[in-house]
Amino acid sequence: MKRTKISEIWAPELIGTDVCVKGWVRTRRGNKHVQFVALNDGSTIKNIQIVFDMAKFSDEEMKPITTGASLCVIGKLVESQGKGQTAEIQAEKLEIYGLADPETYPLQKKGHTLEFLREKAHLRPRTNTFGAVLRIRHTLAFAIHKFFNERGFFYLNTPLITSSDCEGAGAMFQVTTLDLNNLPKTEDGKIDYTQDFFGKPASLTVSGQLEGELGATALGAIYTFGPTFRAENSNTPRHLSEFWMVEPEVAFNDINDNMELAEDFIKYCINYALENAADDIEFLAKMYDEELIERLKFVVNNDFVRLTYTEGIKILEESGHKFEFPVFWGADLQSEHERFLVEEHFKKPVILTDYPKEIKAFYMKQNEDGKTVRAMDVLFPKIGEIIGGSEREENYEKLETRINELGIPMKDMWWYLDTRRFGTVPHAGFGLGFERLVLFVTGMTNIRDVIPFPRTPNNCEF
Ligand code: ATP
Ligand code: MN
């Protein structure tokens, strides 16, 4: 008999028909006359209740049905008497696929802490919380592709292994096939990378942007959506060593177009999740964060505040608020500063622009003042920076001068500079940290809880 997914079992026309469901047991309770099994198959947060008439099933048959065991049940779908559920199944046939020994299956009692579940990341997708988070994550990923496809952007796959370490976004993980216990050396005692796999040093990428610019200056508008890697030793609730980044890049866009795109994009994704993952968002709101849905709707329905870094610094300086890190013009903003602007001062998402050039990457377009660049960071409540982007410097000489000032090895950059040498155009783009968006939409507070298998310093299990 064909299996029906539990997400599809609530269709009114199925009432009164025979159905077949398969899934994992959440709970079993009851007595010697009747027993109830809550079954979940991962397709939805909702369990289906299966009613076992103990005149038809023996205690022996029921005993292996413990939390975590996997089953197939065939029976009649009927309207439920119990409150809170619309339908239940009266079991006719039972097949047990696999047992889950209560002595050793770790997901026994309800209310495990998120910390405990991080140690069980191989099984935590079977919990309500992680089922909901992972379904929302999928919904957001789908929304991202849908948004860009509807706007005529092309999905560009940029390399994960790179030989240029000039992006400056963070420390890189080296990729090598050399024997670390027996490194080949050149005559002057340095490591001989000509014997390495690529014939030169290589690393995992920290961003797809530079290659994204090659795509944008050919296809017009592209986006990347893939994993990026940063070996920064920042053990925070907002940093991962391996995370997914979305990076649109658009030829002929200036910083204002870029801000508009970022705001439309983020609102579209949140709205899509509200409409298509409502059950899961409601579950997480109920369990963890009562203001979640209100916060999501607020962001969708309000304009983001736009102001310059210089104006932002002034507000922070005049606030009289005691910050852990000092505030002065030229300082890199910390999450406490970003969150003060968003949560205390404006009470709205903020797009901060025109940062000092010293604290931003070499490729950002230089302003007339000689001090600032056309950068834009989108700052969100509870998160801080969710997007970082800029209009790019399209002038060959200015870009080259900046590269020299920063001492970036030019020979590694020849292919990037060719975009400015041949048919250069104004262009702009940004990077959204996908997990930070998932954090915001799920209301989770630790980034380790919104990716299936988190990688952080000293943690590479599973
Ligand atoms: P932060 O200051 O928070 O470390 P960043 O300025 O280094 O961020 P960018 O290099 O601009 O970030 O990267 C673009 C986006 O990628 C950020 O806005 C953020 O959403 C996300 N991001 C950056 N680093 C990480 C990380 N280690 N883990 C998860 N997301 C990240
Ligand atoms: Mn960083």
PDB file of C-alpha atoms in Angstrom, residues 88-360:
ATOM      1  CA  GLU A  88      -6.167   9.819  13.945  1.00  0.00           C
ATOM      2  CA  ILE A  89      -5.562   6.336  12.615  1.00  0.00           C
ATOM      3  CA  GLN A  90      -7.279   3.189  13.909  1.00  0.00           C
ATOM      4  CA  ALA A  91      -4.500   0.638  13.514  1.00  0.00           C
ATOM      5  CA  GLU A  92      -5.229  -2.553  11.538  1.00  0.00           C
ATOM      6  CA  LYS A  93      -1.724  -3.710  10.619  1.00  0.00           C
ATOM      7  CA  LEU A  94       1.602  -3.036  12.297  1.00  0.00           C
ATOM      8  CA  GLU A  95       5.125  -3.642  11.029  1.00  0.00           C
ATOM      9  CA  ILE A  96       8.146  -2.695  13.114  1.00  0.00           C
ATOM     10  CA  TYR A  97      11.216  -1.714  11.091  1.00  0.00           C
ATOM     11  CA  GLY A  98      13.734  -1.003  13.809  1.00  0.00           C
ATOM     12  CA  LEU A  99      13.942  -0.902  17.591  1.00  0.00           C
ATOM     13  CA  ALA A 100      15.365   1.865  19.767  1.00  0.00           C
ATOM     14  CA  ASP A 101      16.536   0.439  23.071  1.00  0.00           C
ATOM     15  CA  PRO A 102      15.247   2.761  25.828  1.00  0.00           C
ATOM     16  CA  GLU A 103      18.428   2.080  27.814  1.00  0.00           C
ATOM     17  CA  THR A 104      20.653   3.578  25.113  1.00  0.00           C
ATOM     18  CA  TYR A 105      18.533   5.759  22.796  1.00  0.00           C
ATOM     19  CA  PRO A 106      19.529   9.274  23.930  1.00  0.00           C
ATOM     20  CA  LEU A 107      16.352  11.184  23.050  1.00  0.00           C
ATOM     21  CA  GLN A 108      14.172   9.857  25.845  1.00  0.00           C
ATOM     22  CA  LYS A 109      12.582  12.434  28.007  1.00  0.00           C
ATOM     23  CA  LYS A 110      11.177  15.688  26.736  1.00  0.00           C
ATOM     24  CA  GLY A 111      13.010  18.937  27.352  1.00  0.00           C
ATOM     25  CA  HIS A 112      16.625  18.070  26.611  1.00  0.00           C
ATOM     26  CA  THR A 113      18.754  21.214  26.678  1.00  0.00           C
ATOM     27  CA  LEU A 114      20.091  22.604  23.405  1.00  0.00           C
ATOM     28  CA  GLU A 115      23.616  22.060  24.776  1.00  0.00           C
ATOM     29  CA  PHE A 116      22.906  18.361  25.347  1.00  0.00           C
ATOM     30  CA  LEU A 117      21.457  18.044  21.855  1.00  0.00           C
ATOM     31  CA  ARG A 118      24.569  19.636  20.299  1.00  0.00           C
ATOM     32  CA  GLU A 119      26.487  16.599  21.588  1.00  0.00           C
ATOM     33  CA  LYS A 120      23.914  14.417  19.830  1.00  0.00           C
ATOM     34  CA  ALA A 121      23.893  16.331  16.550  1.00  0.00           C
ATOM     35  CA  HIS A 122      23.616  13.049  14.645  1.00  0.00           C
ATOM     36  CA  LEU A 123      20.188  12.375  16.194  1.00  0.00           C
ATOM     37  CA  ARG A 124      18.881  15.836  17.053  1.00  0.00           C
ATOM     38  CA  PRO A 125      17.079  16.253  13.688  1.00  0.00           C
ATOM     39  CA  ARG A 126      14.568  13.767  15.160  1.00  0.00           C
ATOM     40  CA  THR A 127      13.499  16.248  17.828  1.00  0.00           C
ATOM     41  CA  ASN A 128      10.630  18.706  17.327  1.00  0.00           C
ATOM     42  CA  THR A 129      12.945  21.697  17.665  1.00  0.00           C
ATOM     43  CA  PHE A 130      15.528  20.596  15.105  1.00  0.00           C
ATOM     44  CA  GLY A 131      12.908  19.235  12.742  1.00  0.00           C
ATOM     45  CA  ALA A 132      11.325  22.703  12.770  1.00  0.00           C
ATOM     46  CA  VAL A 133      14.662  24.519  12.384  1.00  0.00           C
ATOM     47  CA  LEU A 134      15.781  22.324   9.497  1.00  0.00           C
ATOM     48  CA  ARG A 135      12.477  22.640   7.644  1.00  0.00           C
ATOM     49  CA  ILE A 136      12.619  26.440   8.055  1.00  0.00           C
ATOM     50  CA  ARG A 137      16.218  26.386   6.824  1.00  0.00           C
ATOM     51  CA  HIS A 138      15.074  24.546   3.706  1.00  0.00           C
ATOM     52  CA  THR A 139      12.189  26.956   3.180  1.00  0.00           C
ATOM     53  CA  LEU A 140      14.564  29.933   3.356  1.00  0.00           C
ATOM     54  CA  ALA A 141      17.031  28.316   0.937  1.00  0.00           C
ATOM     55  CA  PHE A 142      14.202  27.758  -1.505  1.00  0.00           C
ATOM     56  CA  ALA A 143      13.024  31.371  -1.072  1.00  0.00           C
ATOM     57  CA  ILE A 144      16.514  32.615  -1.898  1.00  0.00           C
ATOM     58  CA  HIS A 145      16.645  30.751  -5.211  1.00  0.00           C
ATOM     59  CA  LYS A 146      13.063  31.782  -5.979  1.00  0.00           C
ATOM     60  CA  PHE A 147      13.719  35.481  -5.288  1.00  0.00           C
ATOM     61  CA  PHE A 148      16.757  35.673  -7.538  1.00  0.00           C
ATOM     62  CA  ASN A 149      15.271  33.525 -10.272  1.00  0.00           C
ATOM     63  CA  GLU A 150      12.163  35.752 -10.393  1.00  0.00           C
ATOM     64  CA  ARG A 151      14.447  38.762 -10.859  1.00  0.00           C
ATOM     65  CA  GLY A 152      16.557  37.296 -13.643  1.00  0.00           C
ATOM     66  CA  PHE A 153      19.684  36.613 -11.606  1.00  0.00           C
ATOM     67  CA  PHE A 154      21.830  33.629 -12.603  1.00  0.00           C
ATOM     68  CA  TYR A 155      23.063  31.160  -9.989  1.00  0.00           C
ATOM     69  CA  LEU A 156      26.858  31.095 -10.311  1.00  0.00           C
ATOM     70  CA  ASN A 157      28.936  28.380  -8.660  1.00  0.00           C
ATOM     71  CA  THR A 158      32.206  29.856  -7.486  1.00  0.00           C
ATOM     72  CA  PRO A 159      35.135  27.655  -6.414  1.00  0.00           C
ATOM     73  CA  LEU A 160      35.555  26.388  -2.874  1.00  0.00           C
ATOM     74  CA  ILE A 161      39.275  25.827  -3.324  1.00  0.00           C
ATOM     75  CA  THR A 162      41.186  28.985  -4.140  1.00  0.00           C
ATOM     76  CA  SER A 163      44.798  30.007  -4.583  1.00  0.00           C
ATOM     77  CA  SER A 164      44.275  33.694  -3.827  1.00  0.00           C
ATOM     78  CA  ASP A 165      44.444  34.621  -0.162  1.00  0.00           C
ATOM     79  CA  CYS A 166      43.847  38.310  -0.740  1.00  0.00           C
ATOM     80  CA  GLU A 167      40.153  38.595   0.049  1.00  0.00           C
ATOM     81  CA  GLY A 168      41.012  39.778   3.498  1.00  0.00           C
ATOM     82  CA  ALA A 169      37.768  38.582   5.071  1.00  0.00           C
ATOM     83  CA  GLY A 170      39.359  36.285   7.610  1.00  0.00           C
ATOM     84  CA  ALA A 171      41.921  33.571   8.257  1.00  0.00           C
ATOM     85  CA  MET A 172      41.873  30.731   5.746  1.00  0.00           C
ATOM     86  CA  PHE A 173      42.084  26.946   6.024  1.00  0.00           C
ATOM     87  CA  GLN A 174      44.946  25.602   3.965  1.00  0.00           C
ATOM     88  CA  VAL A 175      44.311  22.749   1.515  1.00  0.00           C
ATOM     89  CA  THR A 176      47.270  20.485   0.869  1.00  0.00           C
ATOM     90  CA  THR A 177      48.197  16.928  -0.024  1.00  0.00           C
ATOM     91  CA  LEU A 178      51.791  17.370   1.165  1.00  0.00           C
ATOM     92  CA  ASP A 179      52.950  15.006   3.907  1.00  0.00           C
ATOM     93  CA  LEU A 180      53.026  17.300   6.934  1.00  0.00           C
ATOM     94  CA  ASN A 181      55.549  15.026   8.642  1.00  0.00           C
ATOM     95  CA  ASN A 182      57.899  15.183   5.716  1.00  0.00           C
ATOM     96  CA  LEU A 183      57.564  18.486   3.911  1.00  0.00           C
ATOM     97  CA  PRO A 184      59.513  18.984   0.683  1.00  0.00           C
ATOM     98  CA  LYS A 185      61.832  21.995   0.990  1.00  0.00           C
ATOM     99  CA  THR A 186      63.380  24.377  -1.517  1.00  0.00           C
ATOM    100  CA  GLU A 187      67.111  25.180  -1.440  1.00  0.00           C
ATOM    101  CA  ASP A 188      66.525  28.165   0.859  1.00  0.00           C
ATOM    102  CA  GLY A 189      64.607  26.011   3.339  1.00  0.00           C
ATOM    103  CA  LYS A 190      61.030  27.081   2.513  1.00  0.00           C
ATOM    104  CA  ILE A 191      58.200  24.641   1.800  1.00  0.00           C
ATOM    105  CA  ASP A 192      58.321  23.605  -1.848  1.00  0.00           C
ATOM    106  CA  TYR A 193      54.746  24.162  -2.965  1.00  0.00           C
ATOM    107  CA  THR A 194      55.555  23.206  -6.551  1.00  0.00           C
ATOM    108  CA  GLN A 195      55.238  19.636  -5.227  1.00  0.00           C
ATOM    109  CA  ASP A 196      51.813  20.293  -3.691  1.00  0.00           C
ATOM    110  CA  PHE A 197      48.614  19.209  -5.453  1.00  0.00           C
ATOM    111  CA  PHE A 198      48.019  22.484  -7.291  1.00  0.00           C
ATOM    112  CA  GLY A 199      51.671  23.402  -7.657  1.00  0.00           C
ATOM    113  CA  LYS A 200      51.146  26.342  -5.329  1.00  0.00           C
ATOM    114  CA  PRO A 201      49.533  27.051  -1.936  1.00  0.00           C
ATOM    115  CA  ALA A 202      45.749  26.677  -1.861  1.00  0.00           C
ATOM    116  CA  SER A 203      42.994  27.303   0.687  1.00  0.00           C
ATOM    117  CA  LEU A 204      39.262  26.993   1.251  1.00  0.00           C
ATOM    118  CA  THR A 205      37.437  30.128   0.152  1.00  0.00           C
ATOM    119  CA  VAL A 206      36.247  32.779   2.626  1.00  0.00           C
ATOM    120  CA  SER A 207      33.877  34.321   0.048  1.00  0.00           C
ATOM    121  CA  GLY A 208      32.815  33.825  -3.553  1.00  0.00           C
ATOM    122  CA  GLN A 209      32.679  37.538  -4.227  1.00  0.00           C
ATOM    123  CA  LEU A 210      35.731  38.079  -6.394  1.00  0.00           C
ATOM    124  CA  GLU A 211      34.681  35.348  -8.813  1.00  0.00           C
ATOM    125  CA  GLY A 212      31.103  36.629  -8.432  1.00  0.00           C
ATOM    126  CA  GLU A 213      32.285  39.945  -9.871  1.00  0.00           C
ATOM    127  CA  LEU A 214      33.626  38.092 -12.914  1.00  0.00           C
ATOM    128  CA  GLY A 215      30.156  36.604 -13.365  1.00  0.00           C
ATOM    129  CA  ALA A 216      28.291  39.897 -12.858  1.00  0.00           C
ATOM    130  CA  THR A 217      30.463  41.704 -15.395  1.00  0.00           C
ATOM    131  CA  ALA A 218      29.488  39.078 -17.958  1.00  0.00           C
ATOM    132  CA  LEU A 219      25.968  37.871 -17.104  1.00  0.00           C
ATOM    133  CA  GLY A 220      24.778  41.157 -15.597  1.00  0.00           C
ATOM    134  CA  ALA A 221      23.325  39.834 -12.365  1.00  0.00           C
ATOM    135  CA  ILE A 222      24.435  36.706 -10.524  1.00  0.00           C
ATOM    136  CA  TYR A 223      24.202  35.217  -7.066  1.00  0.00           C
ATOM    137  CA  THR A 224      26.234  32.586  -5.330  1.00  0.00           C
ATOM    138  CA  PHE A 225      24.898  30.353  -2.564  1.00  0.00           C
ATOM    139  CA  GLY A 226      27.456  28.010  -1.118  1.00  0.00           C
ATOM    140  CA  PRO A 227      29.692  27.122   1.788  1.00  0.00           C
ATOM    141  CA  THR A 228      32.489  29.427   2.933  1.00  0.00           C
ATOM    142  CA  PHE A 229      35.184  28.749   5.490  1.00  0.00           C
ATOM    143  CA  ARG A 230      36.828  31.002   8.054  1.00  0.00           C
ATOM    144  CA  ALA A 231      39.520  29.906  10.452  1.00  0.00           C
ATOM    145  CA  GLU A 232      38.863  32.848  12.765  1.00  0.00           C
ATOM    146  CA  ASN A 233      39.023  31.777  16.365  1.00  0.00           C
ATOM    147  CA  SER A 234      35.857  33.599  17.349  1.00  0.00           C
ATOM    148  CA  ASN A 235      33.857  31.433  19.679  1.00  0.00           C
ATOM    149  CA  THR A 236      30.650  33.472  19.557  1.00  0.00           C
ATOM    150  CA  PRO A 237      26.977  32.564  19.123  1.00  0.00           C
ATOM    151  CA  ARG A 238      27.143  34.183  15.672  1.00  0.00           C
ATOM    152  CA  HIS A 239      30.272  32.681  14.082  1.00  0.00           C
ATOM    153  CA  LEU A 240      30.885  29.293  12.470  1.00  0.00           C
ATOM    154  CA  SER A 241      34.076  28.003  10.840  1.00  0.00           C
ATOM    155  CA  GLU A 242      31.985  26.649   7.962  1.00  0.00           C
ATOM    156  CA  PHE A 243      28.916  28.639   6.981  1.00  0.00           C
ATOM    157  CA  TRP A 244      26.774  29.250   3.923  1.00  0.00           C
ATOM    158  CA  MET A 245      26.834  32.590   2.218  1.00  0.00           C
ATOM    159  CA  VAL A 246      24.548  34.165  -0.370  1.00  0.00           C
ATOM    160  CA  GLU A 247      26.323  36.720  -2.535  1.00  0.00           C
ATOM    161  CA  PRO A 248      24.455  38.634  -5.242  1.00  0.00           C
ATOM    162  CA  GLU A 249      26.517  40.867  -7.519  1.00  0.00           C
ATOM    163  CA  VAL A 250      24.966  43.220 -10.083  1.00  0.00           C
ATOM    164  CA  ALA A 251      26.525  45.172 -12.930  1.00  0.00           C
ATOM    165  CA  PHE A 252      25.397  48.825 -13.193  1.00  0.00           C
ATOM    166  CA  ASN A 253      24.064  48.917  -9.615  1.00  0.00           C
ATOM    167  CA  ASP A 254      25.219  51.654  -7.239  1.00  0.00           C
ATOM    168  CA  ILE A 255      25.081  51.580  -3.455  1.00  0.00           C
ATOM    169  CA  ASN A 256      21.468  52.780  -3.379  1.00  0.00           C
ATOM    170  CA  ASP A 257      20.353  50.011  -5.733  1.00  0.00           C
ATOM    171  CA  ASN A 258      22.351  47.639  -3.554  1.00  0.00           C
ATOM    172  CA  MET A 259      20.562  48.745  -0.367  1.00  0.00           C
ATOM    173  CA  GLU A 260      17.198  48.424  -2.068  1.00  0.00           C
ATOM    174  CA  LEU A 261      18.063  44.928  -3.292  1.00  0.00           C
ATOM    175  CA  ALA A 262      19.244  43.861   0.178  1.00  0.00           C
ATOM    176  CA  GLU A 263      16.091  45.151   1.867  1.00  0.00           C
ATOM    177  CA  ASP A 264      13.726  43.622  -0.717  1.00  0.00           C
ATOM    178  CA  PHE A 265      15.618  40.338  -0.580  1.00  0.00           C
ATOM    179  CA  ILE A 266      15.592  39.902   3.159  1.00  0.00           C
ATOM    180  CA  LYS A 267      11.916  40.915   3.452  1.00  0.00           C
ATOM    181  CA  TYR A 268      10.977  38.494   0.672  1.00  0.00           C
ATOM    182  CA  CYS A 269      12.706  35.592   2.412  1.00  0.00           C
ATOM    183  CA  ILE A 270      11.175  36.319   5.809  1.00  0.00           C
ATOM    184  CA  ASN A 271       7.733  36.726   4.281  1.00  0.00           C
ATOM    185  CA  TYR A 272       8.120  33.499   2.338  1.00  0.00           C
ATOM    186  CA  ALA A 273       8.981  31.663   5.553  1.00  0.00           C
ATOM    187  CA  LEU A 274       6.028  33.216   7.393  1.00  0.00           C
ATOM    188  CA  GLU A 275       3.716  31.993   4.646  1.00  0.00           C
ATOM    189  CA  ASN A 276       5.276  28.592   3.987  1.00  0.00           C
ATOM    190  CA  ALA A 277       6.697  27.459   7.320  1.00  0.00           C
ATOM    191  CA  ALA A 278       4.002  28.839   9.625  1.00  0.00           C
ATOM    192  CA  ASP A 279       3.569  25.639  11.691  1.00  0.00           C
ATOM    193  CA  ASP A 280       7.254  25.380  12.443  1.00  0.00           C
ATOM    194  CA  ILE A 281       7.677  29.084  13.226  1.00  0.00           C
ATOM    195  CA  GLU A 282       4.644  28.954  15.530  1.00  0.00           C
ATOM    196  CA  PHE A 283       6.105  25.930  17.316  1.00  0.00           C
ATOM    197  CA  LEU A 284       9.445  27.653  17.918  1.00  0.00           C
ATOM    198  CA  ALA A 285       7.710  30.862  19.008  1.00  0.00           C
ATOM    199  CA  LYS A 286       5.697  28.904  21.566  1.00  0.00           C
ATOM    200  CA  MET A 287       8.721  27.008  22.855  1.00  0.00           C
ATOM    201  CA  TYR A 288      11.470  29.637  22.854  1.00  0.00           C
ATOM    202  CA  ASP A 289      10.500  33.146  21.897  1.00  0.00           C
ATOM    203  CA  GLU A 290       7.011  34.605  22.297  1.00  0.00           C
ATOM    204  CA  GLU A 291       7.835  37.763  20.347  1.00  0.00           C
ATOM    205  CA  LEU A 292       9.230  35.913  17.334  1.00  0.00           C
ATOM    206  CA  ILE A 293       6.302  36.266  14.930  1.00  0.00           C
ATOM    207  CA  GLU A 294       5.712  39.889  15.878  1.00  0.00           C
ATOM    208  CA  ARG A 295       9.411  40.638  15.262  1.00  0.00           C
ATOM    209  CA  LEU A 296       9.363  38.941  11.854  1.00  0.00           C
ATOM    210  CA  LYS A 297       6.230  40.812  10.773  1.00  0.00           C
ATOM    211  CA  PHE A 298       7.666  44.078  12.039  1.00  0.00           C
ATOM    212  CA  VAL A 299      10.775  43.691   9.879  1.00  0.00           C
ATOM    213  CA  VAL A 300       8.715  42.821   6.813  1.00  0.00           C
ATOM    214  CA  ASN A 301       6.358  45.787   7.290  1.00  0.00           C
ATOM    215  CA  ASN A 302       8.778  48.593   8.112  1.00  0.00           C
ATOM    216  CA  ASP A 303      11.394  50.496   6.137  1.00  0.00           C
ATOM    217  CA  PHE A 304      14.975  49.933   7.267  1.00  0.00           C
ATOM    218  CA  VAL A 305      16.691  53.054   8.618  1.00  0.00           C
ATOM    219  CA  ARG A 306      19.583  54.263   6.433  1.00  0.00           C
ATOM    220  CA  LEU A 307      22.374  56.356   7.866  1.00  0.00           C
ATOM    221  CA  THR A 308      26.098  56.809   7.544  1.00  0.00           C
ATOM    222  CA  TYR A 309      28.722  55.286   9.792  1.00  0.00           C
ATOM    223  CA  THR A 310      29.697  58.833  10.831  1.00  0.00           C
ATOM    224  CA  GLU A 311      26.114  59.584  11.940  1.00  0.00           C
ATOM    225  CA  GLY A 312      25.977  56.219  13.686  1.00  0.00           C
ATOM    226  CA  ILE A 313      29.159  56.928  15.656  1.00  0.00           C
ATOM    227  CA  LYS A 314      27.733  60.292  16.727  1.00  0.00           C
ATOM    228  CA  ILE A 315      24.577  58.637  18.070  1.00  0.00           C
ATOM    229  CA  LEU A 316      26.637  56.064  19.983  1.00  0.00           C
ATOM    230  CA  GLU A 317      28.965  58.730  21.416  1.00  0.00           C
ATOM    231  CA  GLU A 318      26.074  60.918  22.528  1.00  0.00           C
ATOM    232  CA  SER A 319      24.039  58.025  23.948  1.00  0.00           C
ATOM    233  CA  GLY A 320      25.814  58.067  27.305  1.00  0.00           C
ATOM    234  CA  HIS A 321      25.610  54.267  27.202  1.00  0.00           C
ATOM    235  CA  LYS A 322      28.534  52.327  28.717  1.00  0.00           C
ATOM    236  CA  PHE A 323      29.969  50.001  26.054  1.00  0.00           C
ATOM    237  CA  GLU A 324      32.544  47.308  26.662  1.00  0.00           C
ATOM    238  CA  PHE A 325      34.475  48.369  23.523  1.00  0.00           C
ATOM    239  CA  PRO A 326      35.278  52.078  23.013  1.00  0.00           C
ATOM    240  CA  VAL A 327      33.383  54.135  20.410  1.00  0.00           C
ATOM    241  CA  PHE A 328      35.303  56.613  18.228  1.00  0.00           C
ATOM    242  CA  TRP A 329      35.370  57.538  14.556  1.00  0.00           C
ATOM    243  CA  GLY A 330      37.487  54.854  12.911  1.00  0.00           C
ATOM    244  CA  ALA A 331      36.556  52.043  15.313  1.00  0.00           C
ATOM    245  CA  ASP A 332      35.205  48.797  13.871  1.00  0.00           C
ATOM    246  CA  LEU A 333      31.706  48.417  15.278  1.00  0.00           C
ATOM    247  CA  GLN A 334      31.167  45.545  17.688  1.00  0.00           C
ATOM    248  CA  SER A 335      27.941  43.627  17.948  1.00  0.00           C
ATOM    249  CA  GLU A 336      27.037  45.593  21.144  1.00  0.00           C
ATOM    250  CA  HIS A 337      27.238  48.869  19.151  1.00  0.00           C
ATOM    251  CA  GLU A 338      25.257  47.492  16.237  1.00  0.00           C
ATOM    252  CA  ARG A 339      22.581  46.134  18.532  1.00  0.00           C
ATOM    253  CA  PHE A 340      22.350  49.415  20.459  1.00  0.00           C
ATOM    254  CA  LEU A 341      21.559  51.292  17.243  1.00  0.00           C
ATOM    255  CA  VAL A 342      19.005  48.704  16.160  1.00  0.00           C
ATOM    256  CA  GLU A 343      17.383  47.652  19.430  1.00  0.00           C
ATOM    257  CA  GLU A 344      17.656  50.738  21.660  1.00  0.00           C
ATOM    258  CA  HIS A 345      17.938  53.754  19.403  1.00  0.00           C
ATOM    259  CA  PHE A 346      15.984  53.173  16.176  1.00  0.00           C
ATOM    260  CA  LYS A 347      14.095  50.015  17.148  1.00  0.00           C
ATOM    261  CA  LYS A 348      14.284  49.002  13.481  1.00  0.00           C
ATOM    262  CA  PRO A 349      16.767  47.299  11.167  1.00  0.00           C
ATOM    263  CA  VAL A 350      19.484  49.738  10.137  1.00  0.00           C
ATOM    264  CA  ILE A 351      21.640  50.002   7.021  1.00  0.00           C
ATOM    265  CA  LEU A 352      24.885  51.725   7.902  1.00  0.00           C
ATOM    266  CA  THR A 353      26.927  53.132   4.994  1.00  0.00           C
ATOM    267  CA  ASP A 354      30.172  54.916   4.157  1.00  0.00           C
ATOM    268  CA  TYR A 355      32.589  53.302   6.607  1.00  0.00           C
ATOM    269  CA  PRO A 356      36.215  54.395   7.093  1.00  0.00           C
ATOM    270  CA  LYS A 357      38.292  52.758   4.366  1.00  0.00           C
ATOM    271  CA  GLU A 358      40.788  51.380   6.906  1.00  0.00           C
ATOM    272  CA  ILE A 359      38.265  48.960   8.379  1.00  0.00           C
ATOM    273  CA  LYS A 360      36.846  47.745   5.058  1.00  0.00           C
TER     274      LYS A 360
END
